[in-house]
Short mmCIF file of C-alpha atoms in Angstrom, two decimals:
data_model
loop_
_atom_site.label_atom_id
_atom_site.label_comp_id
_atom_site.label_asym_id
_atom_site.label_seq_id
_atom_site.Cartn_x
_atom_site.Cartn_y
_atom_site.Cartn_z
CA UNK A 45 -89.31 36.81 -117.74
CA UNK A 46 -85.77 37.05 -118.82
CA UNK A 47 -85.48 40.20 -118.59
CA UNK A 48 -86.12 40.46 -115.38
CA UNK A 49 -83.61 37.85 -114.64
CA UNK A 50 -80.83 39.44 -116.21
CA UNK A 51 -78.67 41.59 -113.90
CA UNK A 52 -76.84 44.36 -116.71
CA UNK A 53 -73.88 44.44 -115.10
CA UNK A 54 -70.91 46.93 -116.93
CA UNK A 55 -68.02 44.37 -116.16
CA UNK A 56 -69.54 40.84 -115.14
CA UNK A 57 -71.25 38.84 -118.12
CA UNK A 58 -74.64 36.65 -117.80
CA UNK A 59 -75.09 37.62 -114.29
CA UNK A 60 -78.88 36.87 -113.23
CA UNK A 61 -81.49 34.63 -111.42
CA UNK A 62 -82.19 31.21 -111.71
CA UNK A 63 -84.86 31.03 -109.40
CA UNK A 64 -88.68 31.92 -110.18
CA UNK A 65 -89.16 28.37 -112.18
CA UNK A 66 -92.12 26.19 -111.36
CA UNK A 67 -91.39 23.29 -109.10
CA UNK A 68 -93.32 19.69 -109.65
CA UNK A 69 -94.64 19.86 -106.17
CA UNK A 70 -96.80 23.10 -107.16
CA UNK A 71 -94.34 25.75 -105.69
CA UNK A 72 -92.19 28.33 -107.36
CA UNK A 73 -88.35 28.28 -106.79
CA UNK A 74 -87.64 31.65 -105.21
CA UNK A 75 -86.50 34.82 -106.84
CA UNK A 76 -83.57 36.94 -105.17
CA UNK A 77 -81.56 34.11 -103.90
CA UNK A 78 -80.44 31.91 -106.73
CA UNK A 79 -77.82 33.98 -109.06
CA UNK A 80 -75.16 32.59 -111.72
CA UNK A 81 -72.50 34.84 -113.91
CA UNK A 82 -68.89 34.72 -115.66
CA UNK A 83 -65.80 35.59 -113.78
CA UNK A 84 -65.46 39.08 -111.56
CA UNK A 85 -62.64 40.60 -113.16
CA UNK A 86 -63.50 43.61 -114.75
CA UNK A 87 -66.07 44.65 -112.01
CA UNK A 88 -66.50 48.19 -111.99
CA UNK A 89 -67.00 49.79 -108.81
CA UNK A 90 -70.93 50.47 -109.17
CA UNK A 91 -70.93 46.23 -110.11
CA UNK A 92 -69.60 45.68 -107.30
CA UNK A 93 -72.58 48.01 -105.38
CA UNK A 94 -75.21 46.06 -107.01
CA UNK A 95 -73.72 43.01 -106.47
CA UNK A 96 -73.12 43.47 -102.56
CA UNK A 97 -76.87 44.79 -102.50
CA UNK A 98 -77.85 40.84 -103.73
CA UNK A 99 -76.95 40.04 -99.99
CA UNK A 100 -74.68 36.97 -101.42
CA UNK A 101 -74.05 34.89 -98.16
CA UNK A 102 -72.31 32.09 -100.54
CA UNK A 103 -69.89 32.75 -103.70
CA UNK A 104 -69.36 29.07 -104.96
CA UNK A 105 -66.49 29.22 -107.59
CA UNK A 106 -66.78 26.59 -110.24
CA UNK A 107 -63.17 27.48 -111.70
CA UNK A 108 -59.48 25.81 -110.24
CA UNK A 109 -56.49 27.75 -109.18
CA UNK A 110 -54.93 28.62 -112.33
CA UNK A 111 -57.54 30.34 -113.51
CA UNK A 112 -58.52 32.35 -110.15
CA UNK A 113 -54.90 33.41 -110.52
CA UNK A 114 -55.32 34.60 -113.68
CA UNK A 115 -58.80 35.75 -113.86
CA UNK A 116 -59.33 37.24 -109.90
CA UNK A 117 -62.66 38.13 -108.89
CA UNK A 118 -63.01 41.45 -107.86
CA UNK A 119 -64.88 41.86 -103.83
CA UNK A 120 -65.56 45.06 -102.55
CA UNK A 121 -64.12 45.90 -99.25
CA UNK A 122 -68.06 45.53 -98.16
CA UNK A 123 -68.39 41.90 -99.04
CA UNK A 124 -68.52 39.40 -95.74
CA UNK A 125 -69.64 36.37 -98.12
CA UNK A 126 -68.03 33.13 -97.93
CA UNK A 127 -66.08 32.08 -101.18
CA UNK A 128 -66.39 28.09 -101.70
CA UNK A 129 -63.78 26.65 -104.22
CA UNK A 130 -62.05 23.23 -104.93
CA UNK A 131 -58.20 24.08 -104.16
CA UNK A 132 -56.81 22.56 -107.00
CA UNK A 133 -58.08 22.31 -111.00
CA UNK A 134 -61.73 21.67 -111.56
CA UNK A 135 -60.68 21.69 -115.71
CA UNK A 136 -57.37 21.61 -117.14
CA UNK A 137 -58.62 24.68 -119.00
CA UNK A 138 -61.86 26.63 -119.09
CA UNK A 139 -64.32 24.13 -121.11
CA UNK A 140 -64.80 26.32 -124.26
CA UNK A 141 -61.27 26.75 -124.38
CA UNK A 142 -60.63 23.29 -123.59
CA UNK A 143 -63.25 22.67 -127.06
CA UNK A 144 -61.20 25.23 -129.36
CA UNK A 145 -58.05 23.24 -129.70
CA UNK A 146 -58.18 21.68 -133.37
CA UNK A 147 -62.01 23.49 -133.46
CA UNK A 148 -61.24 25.03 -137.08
CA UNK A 149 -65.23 25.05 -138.10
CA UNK A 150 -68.89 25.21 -136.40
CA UNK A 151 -69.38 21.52 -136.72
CA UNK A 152 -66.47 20.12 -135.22
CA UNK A 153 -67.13 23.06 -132.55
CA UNK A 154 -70.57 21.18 -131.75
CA UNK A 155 -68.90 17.95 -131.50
CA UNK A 156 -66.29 18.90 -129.86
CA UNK A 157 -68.47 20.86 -127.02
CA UNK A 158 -70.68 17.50 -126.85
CA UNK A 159 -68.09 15.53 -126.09
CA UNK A 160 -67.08 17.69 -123.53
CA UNK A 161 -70.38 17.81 -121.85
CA UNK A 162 -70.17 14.13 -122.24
CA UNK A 163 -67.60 13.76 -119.95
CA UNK A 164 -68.02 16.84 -117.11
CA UNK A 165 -70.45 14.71 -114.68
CA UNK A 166 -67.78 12.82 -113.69
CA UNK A 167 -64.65 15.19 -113.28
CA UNK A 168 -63.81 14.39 -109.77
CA UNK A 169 -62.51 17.76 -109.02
CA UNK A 170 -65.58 19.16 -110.34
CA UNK A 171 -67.66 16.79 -108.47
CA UNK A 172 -66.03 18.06 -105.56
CA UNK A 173 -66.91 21.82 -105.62
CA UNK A 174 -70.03 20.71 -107.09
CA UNK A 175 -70.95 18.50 -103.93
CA UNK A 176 -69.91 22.15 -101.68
CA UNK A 177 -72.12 23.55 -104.04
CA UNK A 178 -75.43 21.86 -102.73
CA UNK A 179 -74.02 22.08 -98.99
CA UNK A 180 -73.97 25.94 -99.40
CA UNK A 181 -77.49 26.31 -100.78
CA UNK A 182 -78.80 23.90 -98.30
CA UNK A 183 -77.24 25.19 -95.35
CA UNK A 184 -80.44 27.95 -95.48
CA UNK A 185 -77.79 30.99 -94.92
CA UNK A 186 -79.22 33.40 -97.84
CA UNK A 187 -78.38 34.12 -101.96
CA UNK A 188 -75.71 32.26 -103.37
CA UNK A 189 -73.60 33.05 -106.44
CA UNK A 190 -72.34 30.28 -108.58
CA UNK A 191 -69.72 31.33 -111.21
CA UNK A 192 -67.31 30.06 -113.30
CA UNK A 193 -64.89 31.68 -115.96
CA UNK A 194 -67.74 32.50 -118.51
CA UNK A 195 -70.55 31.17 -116.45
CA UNK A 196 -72.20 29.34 -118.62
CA UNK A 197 -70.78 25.41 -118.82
CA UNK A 198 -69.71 24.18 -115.59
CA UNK A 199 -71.81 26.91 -113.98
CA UNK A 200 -74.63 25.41 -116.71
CA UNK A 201 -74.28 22.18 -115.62
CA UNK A 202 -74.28 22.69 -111.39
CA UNK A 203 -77.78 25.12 -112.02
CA UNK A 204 -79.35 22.45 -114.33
CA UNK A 205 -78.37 19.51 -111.51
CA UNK A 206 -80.25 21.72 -108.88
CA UNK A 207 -83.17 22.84 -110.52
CA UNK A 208 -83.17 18.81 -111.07
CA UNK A 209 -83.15 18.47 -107.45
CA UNK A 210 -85.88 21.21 -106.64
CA UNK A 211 -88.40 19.99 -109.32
CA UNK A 212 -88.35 22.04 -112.35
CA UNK A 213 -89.38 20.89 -115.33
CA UNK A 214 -86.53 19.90 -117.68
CA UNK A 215 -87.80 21.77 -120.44
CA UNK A 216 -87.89 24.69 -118.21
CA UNK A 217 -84.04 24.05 -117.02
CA UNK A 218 -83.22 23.93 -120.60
CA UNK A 219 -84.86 27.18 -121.11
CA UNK A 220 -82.15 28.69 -118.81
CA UNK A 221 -79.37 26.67 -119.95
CA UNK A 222 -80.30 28.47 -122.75
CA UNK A 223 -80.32 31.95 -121.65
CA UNK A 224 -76.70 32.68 -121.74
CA UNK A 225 -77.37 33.19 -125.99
CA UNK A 226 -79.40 35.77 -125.47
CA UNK A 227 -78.84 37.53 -121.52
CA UNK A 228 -76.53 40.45 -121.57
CA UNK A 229 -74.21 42.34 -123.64
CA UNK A 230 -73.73 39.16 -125.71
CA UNK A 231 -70.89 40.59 -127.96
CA UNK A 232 -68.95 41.82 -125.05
CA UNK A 233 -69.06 38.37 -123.80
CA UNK A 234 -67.84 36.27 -127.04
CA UNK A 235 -64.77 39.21 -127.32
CA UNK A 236 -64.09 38.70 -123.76
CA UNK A 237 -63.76 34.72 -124.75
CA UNK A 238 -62.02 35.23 -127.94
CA UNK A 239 -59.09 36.64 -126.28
CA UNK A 240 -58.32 33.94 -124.17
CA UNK A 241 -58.99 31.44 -126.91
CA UNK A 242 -56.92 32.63 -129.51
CA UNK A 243 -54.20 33.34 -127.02
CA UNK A 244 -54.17 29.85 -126.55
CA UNK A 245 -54.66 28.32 -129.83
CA UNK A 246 -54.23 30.97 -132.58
CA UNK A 247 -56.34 32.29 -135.24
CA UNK A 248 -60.41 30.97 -134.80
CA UNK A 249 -63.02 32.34 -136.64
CA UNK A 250 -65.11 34.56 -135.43
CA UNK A 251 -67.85 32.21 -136.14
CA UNK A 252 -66.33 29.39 -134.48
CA UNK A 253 -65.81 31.40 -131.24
CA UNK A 254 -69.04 32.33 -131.22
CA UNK A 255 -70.08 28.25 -131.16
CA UNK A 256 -67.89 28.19 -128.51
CA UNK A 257 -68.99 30.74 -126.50
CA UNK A 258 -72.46 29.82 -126.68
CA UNK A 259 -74.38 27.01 -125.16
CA UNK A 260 -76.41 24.27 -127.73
CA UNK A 261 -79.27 22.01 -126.24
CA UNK A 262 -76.99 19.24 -127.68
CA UNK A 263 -74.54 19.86 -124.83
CA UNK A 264 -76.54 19.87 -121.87
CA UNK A 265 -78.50 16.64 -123.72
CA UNK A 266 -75.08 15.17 -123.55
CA UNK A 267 -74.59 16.02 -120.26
CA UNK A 268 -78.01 14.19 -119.05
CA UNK A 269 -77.48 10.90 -121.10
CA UNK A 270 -73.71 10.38 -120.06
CA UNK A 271 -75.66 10.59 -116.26
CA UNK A 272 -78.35 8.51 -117.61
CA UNK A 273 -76.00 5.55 -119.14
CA UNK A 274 -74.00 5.56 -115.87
CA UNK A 275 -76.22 5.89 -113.16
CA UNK A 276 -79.92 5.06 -114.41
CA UNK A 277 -81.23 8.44 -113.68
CA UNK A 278 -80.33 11.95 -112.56
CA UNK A 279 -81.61 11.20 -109.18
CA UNK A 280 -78.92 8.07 -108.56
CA UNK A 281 -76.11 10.35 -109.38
CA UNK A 282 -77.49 12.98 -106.87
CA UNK A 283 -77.79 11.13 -104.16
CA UNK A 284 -74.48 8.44 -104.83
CA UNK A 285 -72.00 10.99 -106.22
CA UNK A 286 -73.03 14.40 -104.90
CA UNK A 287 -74.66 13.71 -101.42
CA UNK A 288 -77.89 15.21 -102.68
CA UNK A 289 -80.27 12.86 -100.96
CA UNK A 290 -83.72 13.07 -99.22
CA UNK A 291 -82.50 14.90 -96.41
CA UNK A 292 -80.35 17.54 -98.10
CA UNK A 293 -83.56 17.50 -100.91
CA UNK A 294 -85.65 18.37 -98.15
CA UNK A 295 -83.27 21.08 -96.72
CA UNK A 296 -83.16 22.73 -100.48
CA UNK A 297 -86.58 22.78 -100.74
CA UNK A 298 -87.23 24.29 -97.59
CA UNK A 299 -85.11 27.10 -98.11
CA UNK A 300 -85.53 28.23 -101.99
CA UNK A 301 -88.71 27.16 -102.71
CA UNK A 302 -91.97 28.67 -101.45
CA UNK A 303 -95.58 27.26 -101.91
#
């Protein structure tokens, strides 16, 4: 199955579907209308072909201004989508860069990333965008993108919360939490990473990077039990913090998943 998720894309990293996943009231979450990847950047030309062919009615971009400045997303003169983005800083840097400062080994990577995850849920500029987020997808208008810098943390995070809210198993949310280790040209991806880290914070290891660059069970885990210990369930913080409630449950459902 995760191969046909994937999306090989020449400039855009862990592009791909999130849909397809069993729902708990016996439906499927929809294929072609769900899709998640890195940053835009380095597009090439055909990318941007396949990408417009995706018939992306919503781009929801998980990253703040800085780093659209720095990193911007490349559109082709085609695309009539509607960008959503919080107009300020969602991080005060992208979260695995965020994790590298003082990360000189794999362990204190781990940690470091787990805290991190610890604490996203209640960023309120990422709660923000993240709150647009569900309006998008419920509004019913077609596929959504959701991106971030390397697509796989705060992007991680806003995929796991809605595949919450449309039923999927949490092992099976997991499992694509999980897929950015293994989708795509994973090298390319860590390289693309490593720059930016070590501009920031000097010499890494390569091993280290690679930690950081990845995603762990442990993080997401972290993610859930910060939610858990605050709100009593991943349901309370949808509905009191992010507007997700019956209503705009039903509207999800309705619209990406079929029986």
């Amino acid at each position: 199955m995760m191969d046909s998720r994937v999306i090989s894309l020449s400039g855009v990293h862990n592009f791909r579907d999130y849909g397809g996943y069993s729902a708990s009231d016996g439906g499927q979450v929809k294929t072609g209308l769900l899709f998640r990847s890195g940053q835009h950047q380095d597009a090439s030309d055909d990318d941007l072909a396949r990408i417009d062919a995706l018939n992306i009615r919503h781009v929801i971009d998980m990253r703040g201004n800085s780093e659209r400045r720095s990193y911007p997303c490349r559109r082709s003169d085609d695309f009539d989508g509607k960008v959503v983005f919080y107009d300020g800083e969602t991080a005060a840097l992208a979260p695995h860069v965020e994790a590298a400062q003082g990360a000189l080994d794999i362990a204190t990577a781990h940690a470091k990333m787990e805290r991190l995850y610890s604490n996203l849920p209640f960023r309120e500029p990422l709660i923000a965008v993240l709150r647009d987020y569900f309006a998008a997808l419920a509004s019913g208008e077609g596929a959504s993108l959701v991106h971030c810098l390397a697509g796989k943390d705060r992007t991680g995070m806003a995929v796991a919360l809605l595949h919450h809210a449309l039923g999927v198993h949490p092992d099976d949310a997991m499992e694509d939490f999980l897929l950015t280790n293994t989708a795509g040209n994973i090298d390319a991806r860590i390289a693309a990473g490593a720059g930016a880290i070590r501009d920031k914070w000097g010499p890494i290891s390569d091993d280290t990077i690679r930690v950081l660059m990845g995603v762990d069970a442990r993080y997401l885990d972290a993610a859930r039990k910060s939610v858990l210990a605050e709100y009593g369930s991943i349901d309370q913080f949808l509905e009191q913090v992010l507007g997700v409630d019956q209503v705009r449950r039903d509207a999800l459902s309705l619209h990406l998943v079929e029986a």
